[in-house]
PDB file of C-alpha atoms in Angstrom:
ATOM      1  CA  UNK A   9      60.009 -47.174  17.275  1.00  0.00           C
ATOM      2  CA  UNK A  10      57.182 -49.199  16.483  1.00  0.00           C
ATOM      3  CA  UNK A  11      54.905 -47.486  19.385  1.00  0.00           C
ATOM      4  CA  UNK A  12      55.901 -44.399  18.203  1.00  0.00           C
ATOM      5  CA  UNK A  13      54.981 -44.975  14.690  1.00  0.00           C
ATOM      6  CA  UNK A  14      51.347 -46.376  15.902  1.00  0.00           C
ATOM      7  CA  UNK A  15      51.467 -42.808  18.257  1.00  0.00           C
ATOM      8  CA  UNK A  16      52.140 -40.718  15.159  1.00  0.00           C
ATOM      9  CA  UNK A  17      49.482 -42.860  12.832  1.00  0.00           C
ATOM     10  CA  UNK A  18      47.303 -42.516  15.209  1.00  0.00           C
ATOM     11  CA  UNK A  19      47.785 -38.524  15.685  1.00  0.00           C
ATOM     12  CA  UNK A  20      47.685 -38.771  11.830  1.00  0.00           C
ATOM     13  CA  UNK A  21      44.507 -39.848  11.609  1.00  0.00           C
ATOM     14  CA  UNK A  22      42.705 -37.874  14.402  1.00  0.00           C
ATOM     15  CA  UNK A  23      43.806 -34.512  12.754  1.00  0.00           C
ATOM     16  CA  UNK A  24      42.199 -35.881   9.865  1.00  0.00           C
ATOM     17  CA  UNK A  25      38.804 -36.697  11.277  1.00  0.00           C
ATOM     18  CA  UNK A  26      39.329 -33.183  12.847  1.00  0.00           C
ATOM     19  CA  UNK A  27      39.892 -31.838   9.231  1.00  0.00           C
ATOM     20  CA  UNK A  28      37.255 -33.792   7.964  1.00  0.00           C
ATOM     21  CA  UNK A  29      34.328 -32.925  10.468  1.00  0.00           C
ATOM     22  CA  UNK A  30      35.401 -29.146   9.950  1.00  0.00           C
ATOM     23  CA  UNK A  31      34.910 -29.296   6.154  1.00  0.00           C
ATOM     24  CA  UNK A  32      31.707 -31.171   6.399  1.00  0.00           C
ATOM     25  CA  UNK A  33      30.515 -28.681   8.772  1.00  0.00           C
ATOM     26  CA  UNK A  34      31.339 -25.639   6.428  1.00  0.00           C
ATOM     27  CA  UNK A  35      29.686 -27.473   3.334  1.00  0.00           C
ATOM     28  CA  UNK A  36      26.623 -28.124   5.700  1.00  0.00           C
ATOM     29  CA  UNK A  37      26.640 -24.007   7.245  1.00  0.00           C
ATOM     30  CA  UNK A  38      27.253 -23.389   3.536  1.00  0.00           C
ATOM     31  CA  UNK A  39      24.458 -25.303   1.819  1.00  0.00           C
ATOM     32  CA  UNK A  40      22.028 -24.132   4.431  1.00  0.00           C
ATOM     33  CA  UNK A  41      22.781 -20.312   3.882  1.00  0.00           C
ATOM     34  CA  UNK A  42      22.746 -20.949   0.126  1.00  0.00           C
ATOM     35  CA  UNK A  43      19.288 -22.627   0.616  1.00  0.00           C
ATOM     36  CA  UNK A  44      18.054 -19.793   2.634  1.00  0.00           C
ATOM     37  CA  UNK A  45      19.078 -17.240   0.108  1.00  0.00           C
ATOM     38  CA  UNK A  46      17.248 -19.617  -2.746  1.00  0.00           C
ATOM     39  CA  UNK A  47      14.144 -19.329  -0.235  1.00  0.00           C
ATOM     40  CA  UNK A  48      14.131 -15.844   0.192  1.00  0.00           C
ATOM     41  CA  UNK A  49      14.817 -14.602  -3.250  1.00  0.00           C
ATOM     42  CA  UNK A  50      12.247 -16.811  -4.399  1.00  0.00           C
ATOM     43  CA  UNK A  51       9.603 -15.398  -2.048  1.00  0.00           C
ATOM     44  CA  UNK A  52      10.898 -11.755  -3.121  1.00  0.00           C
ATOM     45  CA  UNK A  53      10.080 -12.801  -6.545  1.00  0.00           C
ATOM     46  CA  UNK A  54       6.790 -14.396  -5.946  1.00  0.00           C
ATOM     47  CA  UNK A  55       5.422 -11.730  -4.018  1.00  0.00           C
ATOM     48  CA  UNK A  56       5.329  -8.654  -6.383  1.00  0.00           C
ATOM     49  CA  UNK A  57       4.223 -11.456  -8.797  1.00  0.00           C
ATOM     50  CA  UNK A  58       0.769 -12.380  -7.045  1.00  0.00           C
ATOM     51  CA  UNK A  59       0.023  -8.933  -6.346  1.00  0.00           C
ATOM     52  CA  UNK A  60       0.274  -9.065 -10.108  1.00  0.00           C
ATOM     53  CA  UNK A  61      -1.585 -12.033 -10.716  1.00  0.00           C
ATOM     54  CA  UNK A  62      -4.285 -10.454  -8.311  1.00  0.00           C
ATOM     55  CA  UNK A  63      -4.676  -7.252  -9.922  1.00  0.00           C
ATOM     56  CA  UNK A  64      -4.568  -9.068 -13.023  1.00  0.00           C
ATOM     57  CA  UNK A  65      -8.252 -10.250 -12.610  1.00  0.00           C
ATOM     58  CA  UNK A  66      -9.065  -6.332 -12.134  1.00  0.00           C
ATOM     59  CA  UNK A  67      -7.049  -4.364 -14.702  1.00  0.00           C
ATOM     60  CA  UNK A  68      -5.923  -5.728 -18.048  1.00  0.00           C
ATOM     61  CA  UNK A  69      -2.141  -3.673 -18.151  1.00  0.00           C
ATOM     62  CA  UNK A  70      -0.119  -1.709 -15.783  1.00  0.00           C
ATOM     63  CA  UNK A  71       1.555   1.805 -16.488  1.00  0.00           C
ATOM     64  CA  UNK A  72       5.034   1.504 -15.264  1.00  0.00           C
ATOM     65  CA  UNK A  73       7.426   4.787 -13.841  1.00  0.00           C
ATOM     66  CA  UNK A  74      11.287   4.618 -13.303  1.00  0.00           C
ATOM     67  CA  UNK A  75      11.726   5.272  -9.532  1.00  0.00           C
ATOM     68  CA  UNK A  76      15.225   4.317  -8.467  1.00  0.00           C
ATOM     69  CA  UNK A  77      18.833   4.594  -9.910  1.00  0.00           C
ATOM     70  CA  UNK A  78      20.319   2.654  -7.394  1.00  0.00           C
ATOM     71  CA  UNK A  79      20.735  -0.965  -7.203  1.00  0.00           C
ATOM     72  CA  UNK A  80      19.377  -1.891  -4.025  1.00  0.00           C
ATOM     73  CA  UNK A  81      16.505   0.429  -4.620  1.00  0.00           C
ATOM     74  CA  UNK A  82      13.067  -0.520  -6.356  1.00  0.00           C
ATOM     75  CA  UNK A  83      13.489   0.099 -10.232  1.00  0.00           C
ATOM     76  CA  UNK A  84       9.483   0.679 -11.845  1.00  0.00           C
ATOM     77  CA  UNK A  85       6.320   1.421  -9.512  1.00  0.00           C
ATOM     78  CA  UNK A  86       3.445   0.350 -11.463  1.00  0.00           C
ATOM     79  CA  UNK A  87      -0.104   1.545 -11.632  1.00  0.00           C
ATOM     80  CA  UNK A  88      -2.919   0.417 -13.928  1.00  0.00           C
ATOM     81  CA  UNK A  89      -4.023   1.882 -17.015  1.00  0.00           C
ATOM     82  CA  UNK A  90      -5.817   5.333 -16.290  1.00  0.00           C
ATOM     83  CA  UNK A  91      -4.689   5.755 -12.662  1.00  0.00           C
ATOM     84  CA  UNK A  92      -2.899   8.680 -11.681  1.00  0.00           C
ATOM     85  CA  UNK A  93       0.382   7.688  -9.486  1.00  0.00           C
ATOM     86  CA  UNK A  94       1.496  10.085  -6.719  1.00  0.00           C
ATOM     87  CA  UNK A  95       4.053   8.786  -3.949  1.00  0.00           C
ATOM     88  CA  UNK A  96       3.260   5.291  -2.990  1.00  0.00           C
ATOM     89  CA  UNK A  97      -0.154   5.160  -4.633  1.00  0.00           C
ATOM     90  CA  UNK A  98      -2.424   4.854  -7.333  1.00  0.00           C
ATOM     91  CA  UNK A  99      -5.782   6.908  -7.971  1.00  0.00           C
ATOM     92  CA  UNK A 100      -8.543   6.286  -9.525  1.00  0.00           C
ATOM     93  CA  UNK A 101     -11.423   8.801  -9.806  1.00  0.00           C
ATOM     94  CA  UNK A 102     -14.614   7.690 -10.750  1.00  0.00           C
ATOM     95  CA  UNK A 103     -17.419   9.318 -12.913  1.00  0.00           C
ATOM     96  CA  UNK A 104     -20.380   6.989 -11.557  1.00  0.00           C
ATOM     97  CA  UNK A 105     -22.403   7.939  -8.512  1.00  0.00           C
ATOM     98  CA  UNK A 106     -22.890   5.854  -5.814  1.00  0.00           C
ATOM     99  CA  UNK A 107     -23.962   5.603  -2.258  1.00  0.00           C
ATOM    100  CA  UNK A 108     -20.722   5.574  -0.060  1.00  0.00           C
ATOM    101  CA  UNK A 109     -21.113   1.904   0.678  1.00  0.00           C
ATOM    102  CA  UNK A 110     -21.205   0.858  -3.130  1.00  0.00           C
ATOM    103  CA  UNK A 111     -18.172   3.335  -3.880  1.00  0.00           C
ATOM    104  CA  UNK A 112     -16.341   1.633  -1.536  1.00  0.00           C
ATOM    105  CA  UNK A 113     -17.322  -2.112  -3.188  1.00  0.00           C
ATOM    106  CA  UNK A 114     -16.898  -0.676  -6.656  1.00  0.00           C
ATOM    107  CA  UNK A 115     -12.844   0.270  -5.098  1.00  0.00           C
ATOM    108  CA  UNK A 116     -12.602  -3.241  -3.215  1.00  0.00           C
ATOM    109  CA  UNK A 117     -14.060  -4.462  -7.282  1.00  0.00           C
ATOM    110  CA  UNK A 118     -10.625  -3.458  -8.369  1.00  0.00           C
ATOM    111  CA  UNK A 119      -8.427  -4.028  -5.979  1.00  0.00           C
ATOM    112  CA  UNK A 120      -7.996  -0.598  -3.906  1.00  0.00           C
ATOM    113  CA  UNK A 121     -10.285   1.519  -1.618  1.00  0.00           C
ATOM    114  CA  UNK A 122     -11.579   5.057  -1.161  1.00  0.00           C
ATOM    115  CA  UNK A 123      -9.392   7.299  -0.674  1.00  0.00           C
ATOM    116  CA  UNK A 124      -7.469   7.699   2.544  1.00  0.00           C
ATOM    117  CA  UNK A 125      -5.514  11.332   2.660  1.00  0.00           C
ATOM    118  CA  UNK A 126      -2.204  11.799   5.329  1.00  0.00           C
ATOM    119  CA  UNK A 127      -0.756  15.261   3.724  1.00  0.00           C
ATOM    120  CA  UNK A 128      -1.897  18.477   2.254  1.00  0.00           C
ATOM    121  CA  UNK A 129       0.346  17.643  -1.263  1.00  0.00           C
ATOM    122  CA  UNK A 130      -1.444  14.427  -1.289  1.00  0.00           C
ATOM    123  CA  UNK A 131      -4.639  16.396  -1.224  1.00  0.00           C
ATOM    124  CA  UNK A 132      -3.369  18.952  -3.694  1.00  0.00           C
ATOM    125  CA  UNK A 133      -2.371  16.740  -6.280  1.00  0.00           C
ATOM    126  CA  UNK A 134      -5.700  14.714  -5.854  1.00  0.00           C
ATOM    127  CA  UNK A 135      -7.951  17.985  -6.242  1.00  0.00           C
ATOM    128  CA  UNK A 136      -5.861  18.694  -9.973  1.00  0.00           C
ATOM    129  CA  UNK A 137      -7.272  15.391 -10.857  1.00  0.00           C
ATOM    130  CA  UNK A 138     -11.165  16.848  -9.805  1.00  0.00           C
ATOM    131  CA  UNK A 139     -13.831  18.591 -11.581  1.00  0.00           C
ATOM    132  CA  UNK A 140     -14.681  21.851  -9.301  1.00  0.00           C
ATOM    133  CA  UNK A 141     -18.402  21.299  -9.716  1.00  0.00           C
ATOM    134  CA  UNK A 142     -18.623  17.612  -8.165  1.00  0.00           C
ATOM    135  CA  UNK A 143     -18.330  16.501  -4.469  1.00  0.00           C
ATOM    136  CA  UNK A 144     -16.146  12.899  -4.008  1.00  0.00           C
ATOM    137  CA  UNK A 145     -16.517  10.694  -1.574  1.00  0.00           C
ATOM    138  CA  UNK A 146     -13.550   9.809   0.423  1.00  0.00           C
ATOM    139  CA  UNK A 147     -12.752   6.533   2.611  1.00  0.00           C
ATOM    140  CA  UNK A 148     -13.297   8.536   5.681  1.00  0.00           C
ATOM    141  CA  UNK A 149     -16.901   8.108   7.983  1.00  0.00           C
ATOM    142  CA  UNK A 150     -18.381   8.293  11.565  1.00  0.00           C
ATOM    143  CA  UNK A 151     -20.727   5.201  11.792  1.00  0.00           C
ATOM    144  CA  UNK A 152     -21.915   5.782  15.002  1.00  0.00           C
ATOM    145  CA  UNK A 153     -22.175   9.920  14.372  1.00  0.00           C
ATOM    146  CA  UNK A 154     -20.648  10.566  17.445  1.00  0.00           C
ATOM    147  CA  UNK A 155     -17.589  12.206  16.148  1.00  0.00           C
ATOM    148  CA  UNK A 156     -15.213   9.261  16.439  1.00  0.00           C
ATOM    149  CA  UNK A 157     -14.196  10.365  12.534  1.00  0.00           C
ATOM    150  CA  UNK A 158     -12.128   6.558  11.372  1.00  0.00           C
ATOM    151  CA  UNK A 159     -10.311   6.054   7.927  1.00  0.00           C
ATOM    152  CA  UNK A 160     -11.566   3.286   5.579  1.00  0.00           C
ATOM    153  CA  UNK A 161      -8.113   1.389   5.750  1.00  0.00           C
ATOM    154  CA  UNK A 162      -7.892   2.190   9.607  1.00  0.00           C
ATOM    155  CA  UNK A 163      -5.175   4.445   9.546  1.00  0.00           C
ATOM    156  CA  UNK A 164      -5.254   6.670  12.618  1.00  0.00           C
ATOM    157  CA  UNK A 165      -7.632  10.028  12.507  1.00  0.00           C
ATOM    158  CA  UNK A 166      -5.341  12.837  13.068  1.00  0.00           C
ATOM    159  CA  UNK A 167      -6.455  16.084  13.952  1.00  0.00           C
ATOM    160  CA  UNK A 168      -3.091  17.546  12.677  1.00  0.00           C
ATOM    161  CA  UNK A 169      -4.100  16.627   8.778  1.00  0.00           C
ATOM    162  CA  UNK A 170      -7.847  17.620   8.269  1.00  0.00           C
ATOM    163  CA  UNK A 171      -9.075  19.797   5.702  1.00  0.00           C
ATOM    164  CA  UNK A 172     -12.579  20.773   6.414  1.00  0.00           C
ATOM    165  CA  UNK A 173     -14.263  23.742   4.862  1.00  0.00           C
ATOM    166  CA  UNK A 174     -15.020  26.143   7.619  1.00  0.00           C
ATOM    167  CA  UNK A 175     -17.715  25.313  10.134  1.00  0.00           C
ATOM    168  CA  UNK A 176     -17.913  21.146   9.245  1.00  0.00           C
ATOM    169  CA  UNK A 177     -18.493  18.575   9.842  1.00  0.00           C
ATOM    170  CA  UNK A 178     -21.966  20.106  11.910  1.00  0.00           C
ATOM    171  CA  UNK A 179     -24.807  17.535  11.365  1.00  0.00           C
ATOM    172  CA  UNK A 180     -24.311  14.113  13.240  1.00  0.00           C
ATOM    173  CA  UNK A 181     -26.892  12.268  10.543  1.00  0.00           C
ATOM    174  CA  UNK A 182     -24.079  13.118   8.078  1.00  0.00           C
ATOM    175  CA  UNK A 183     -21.870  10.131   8.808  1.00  0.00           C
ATOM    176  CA  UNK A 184     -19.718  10.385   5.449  1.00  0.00           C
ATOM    177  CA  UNK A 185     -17.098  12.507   3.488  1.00  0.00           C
ATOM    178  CA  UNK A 186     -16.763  14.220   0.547  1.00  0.00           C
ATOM    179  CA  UNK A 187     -13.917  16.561  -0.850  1.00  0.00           C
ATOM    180  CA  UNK A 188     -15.989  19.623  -2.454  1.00  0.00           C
ATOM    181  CA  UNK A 189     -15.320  22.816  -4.181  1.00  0.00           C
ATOM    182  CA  UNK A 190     -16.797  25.799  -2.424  1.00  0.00           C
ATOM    183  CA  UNK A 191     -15.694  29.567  -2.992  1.00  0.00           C
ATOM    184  CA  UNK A 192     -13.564  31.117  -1.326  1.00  0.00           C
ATOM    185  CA  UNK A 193     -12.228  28.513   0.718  1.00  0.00           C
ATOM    186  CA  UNK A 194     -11.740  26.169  -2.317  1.00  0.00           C
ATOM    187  CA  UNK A 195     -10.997  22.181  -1.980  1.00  0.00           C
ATOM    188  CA  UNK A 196     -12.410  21.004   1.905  1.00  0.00           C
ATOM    189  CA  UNK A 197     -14.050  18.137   3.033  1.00  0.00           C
ATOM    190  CA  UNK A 198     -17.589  18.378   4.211  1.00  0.00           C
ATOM    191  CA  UNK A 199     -19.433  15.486   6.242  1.00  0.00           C
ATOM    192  CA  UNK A 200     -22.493  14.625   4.181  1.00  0.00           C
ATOM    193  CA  UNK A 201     -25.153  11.707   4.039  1.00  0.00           C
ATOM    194  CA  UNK A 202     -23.653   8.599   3.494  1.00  0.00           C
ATOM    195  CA  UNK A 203     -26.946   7.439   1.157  1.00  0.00           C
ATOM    196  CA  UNK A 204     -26.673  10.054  -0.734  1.00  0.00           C
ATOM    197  CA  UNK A 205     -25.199   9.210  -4.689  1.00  0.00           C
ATOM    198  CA  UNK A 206     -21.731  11.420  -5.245  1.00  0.00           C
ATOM    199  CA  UNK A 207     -18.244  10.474  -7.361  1.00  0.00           C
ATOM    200  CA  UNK A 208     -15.477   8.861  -5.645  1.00  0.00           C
ATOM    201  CA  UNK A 209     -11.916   8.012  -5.370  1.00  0.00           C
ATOM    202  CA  UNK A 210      -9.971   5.015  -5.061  1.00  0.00           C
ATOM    203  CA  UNK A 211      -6.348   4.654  -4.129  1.00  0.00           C
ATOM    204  CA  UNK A 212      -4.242   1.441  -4.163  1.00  0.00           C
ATOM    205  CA  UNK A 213      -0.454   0.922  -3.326  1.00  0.00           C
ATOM    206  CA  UNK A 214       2.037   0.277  -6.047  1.00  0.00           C
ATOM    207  CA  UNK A 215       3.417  -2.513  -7.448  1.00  0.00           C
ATOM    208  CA  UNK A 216       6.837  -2.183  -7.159  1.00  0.00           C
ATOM    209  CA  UNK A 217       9.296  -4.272  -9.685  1.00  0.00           C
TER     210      UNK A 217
END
């Protein structure tokens, strides 16, 4: 009786530690999943906040547009004050003329670049923002003026979305673009001198909240 009691203790006992390693285990798994959501929400908070911080030293408020109804979607895309928002951007267009080197540093300045264009209704919605009787510079060049045509942010040159006026680009010392207004072909990019003073446009992604 006595061995079988010391058996049975002893069975006790070991289902316990069994038990008790289990539970441990789970509070551990537990702890570590709740500290990896703490980590990750925090960074999903900080994020969006030093883009605001950064842009903070450039613009002194942000313009703010519902986007989303659904929870897991982004609620407000933000722009600053006097940008135009289309899509995932913001647009500036600027009434100063500059060389295309300073446009683009006057962008960089706050925070954006020239303009890089992927779609015709990008395009159309930029030219309603344009005054018919000004060329613009946009973030696209050929440094070398050997037709390798690049993008300012380095997005791929696609010859599927280009919108040059008829017969351009056609001088090689022309290493720049601007978006002009010529009749009757209307809004088109022509290649022009790159020290040459025109407008400009900036674009900058939104700040989503």
């Amino acid at each position: 009786m006595l061995q079988e009691r010391q058996l049975k203790g002893k069975g006790t006992c070991w289902t316990l530690r069994l038990w008790s390693a289990a539970v441990i285990s789970i509070l551990l798994l537990s702890t570590c999943f709740i500290m990896s959501c703490v980590v990750t929400y925090q960074f999903m908070m900080d994020h969006p906040n030093r883009r605001l911080y950064e842009l903070h030293t450039y613009h002194s408020s942000l313009t703010c547009f519902s986007e989303g109804t659904m929870v897991s979607e982004k609620m407000w895309g933000c722009c600053p004050n006097h940008w135009k928002s289309f899509g995932s951007s913001c647009y500036f267009v600027s009434t100063t003329e500059n060389f295309w080197s300073i446009s683009e540093q006057n962008c960089i300045q706050m925070g954006a670049h020239l303009v890089v264009i992927n779609t015709e209704a990008e395009q159309n919605f930029i030219t309603q923002q344009l005054n018919e009787s000004l060329p613009y510079f946009l973030g696209l060049s050929d440094p070398q003026g050997n037709g390798k045509w690049q993008w300012i942010d380095n997005t791929p040159f696609s010859q599927n979305v280009r919108f040059w006026h008829p017969h351009e680009p056609n001088l090689p010392e022309e290493r720049c673009v601007a978006i002009v207004y010529w009749n009757p072909s209307k809004w088109g990019w022509n290649d022009v001198f790159c020290d040459h003073q025109h407008n400009s446009i900036c674009e900058m992604k939104k700040i989503y909240l």
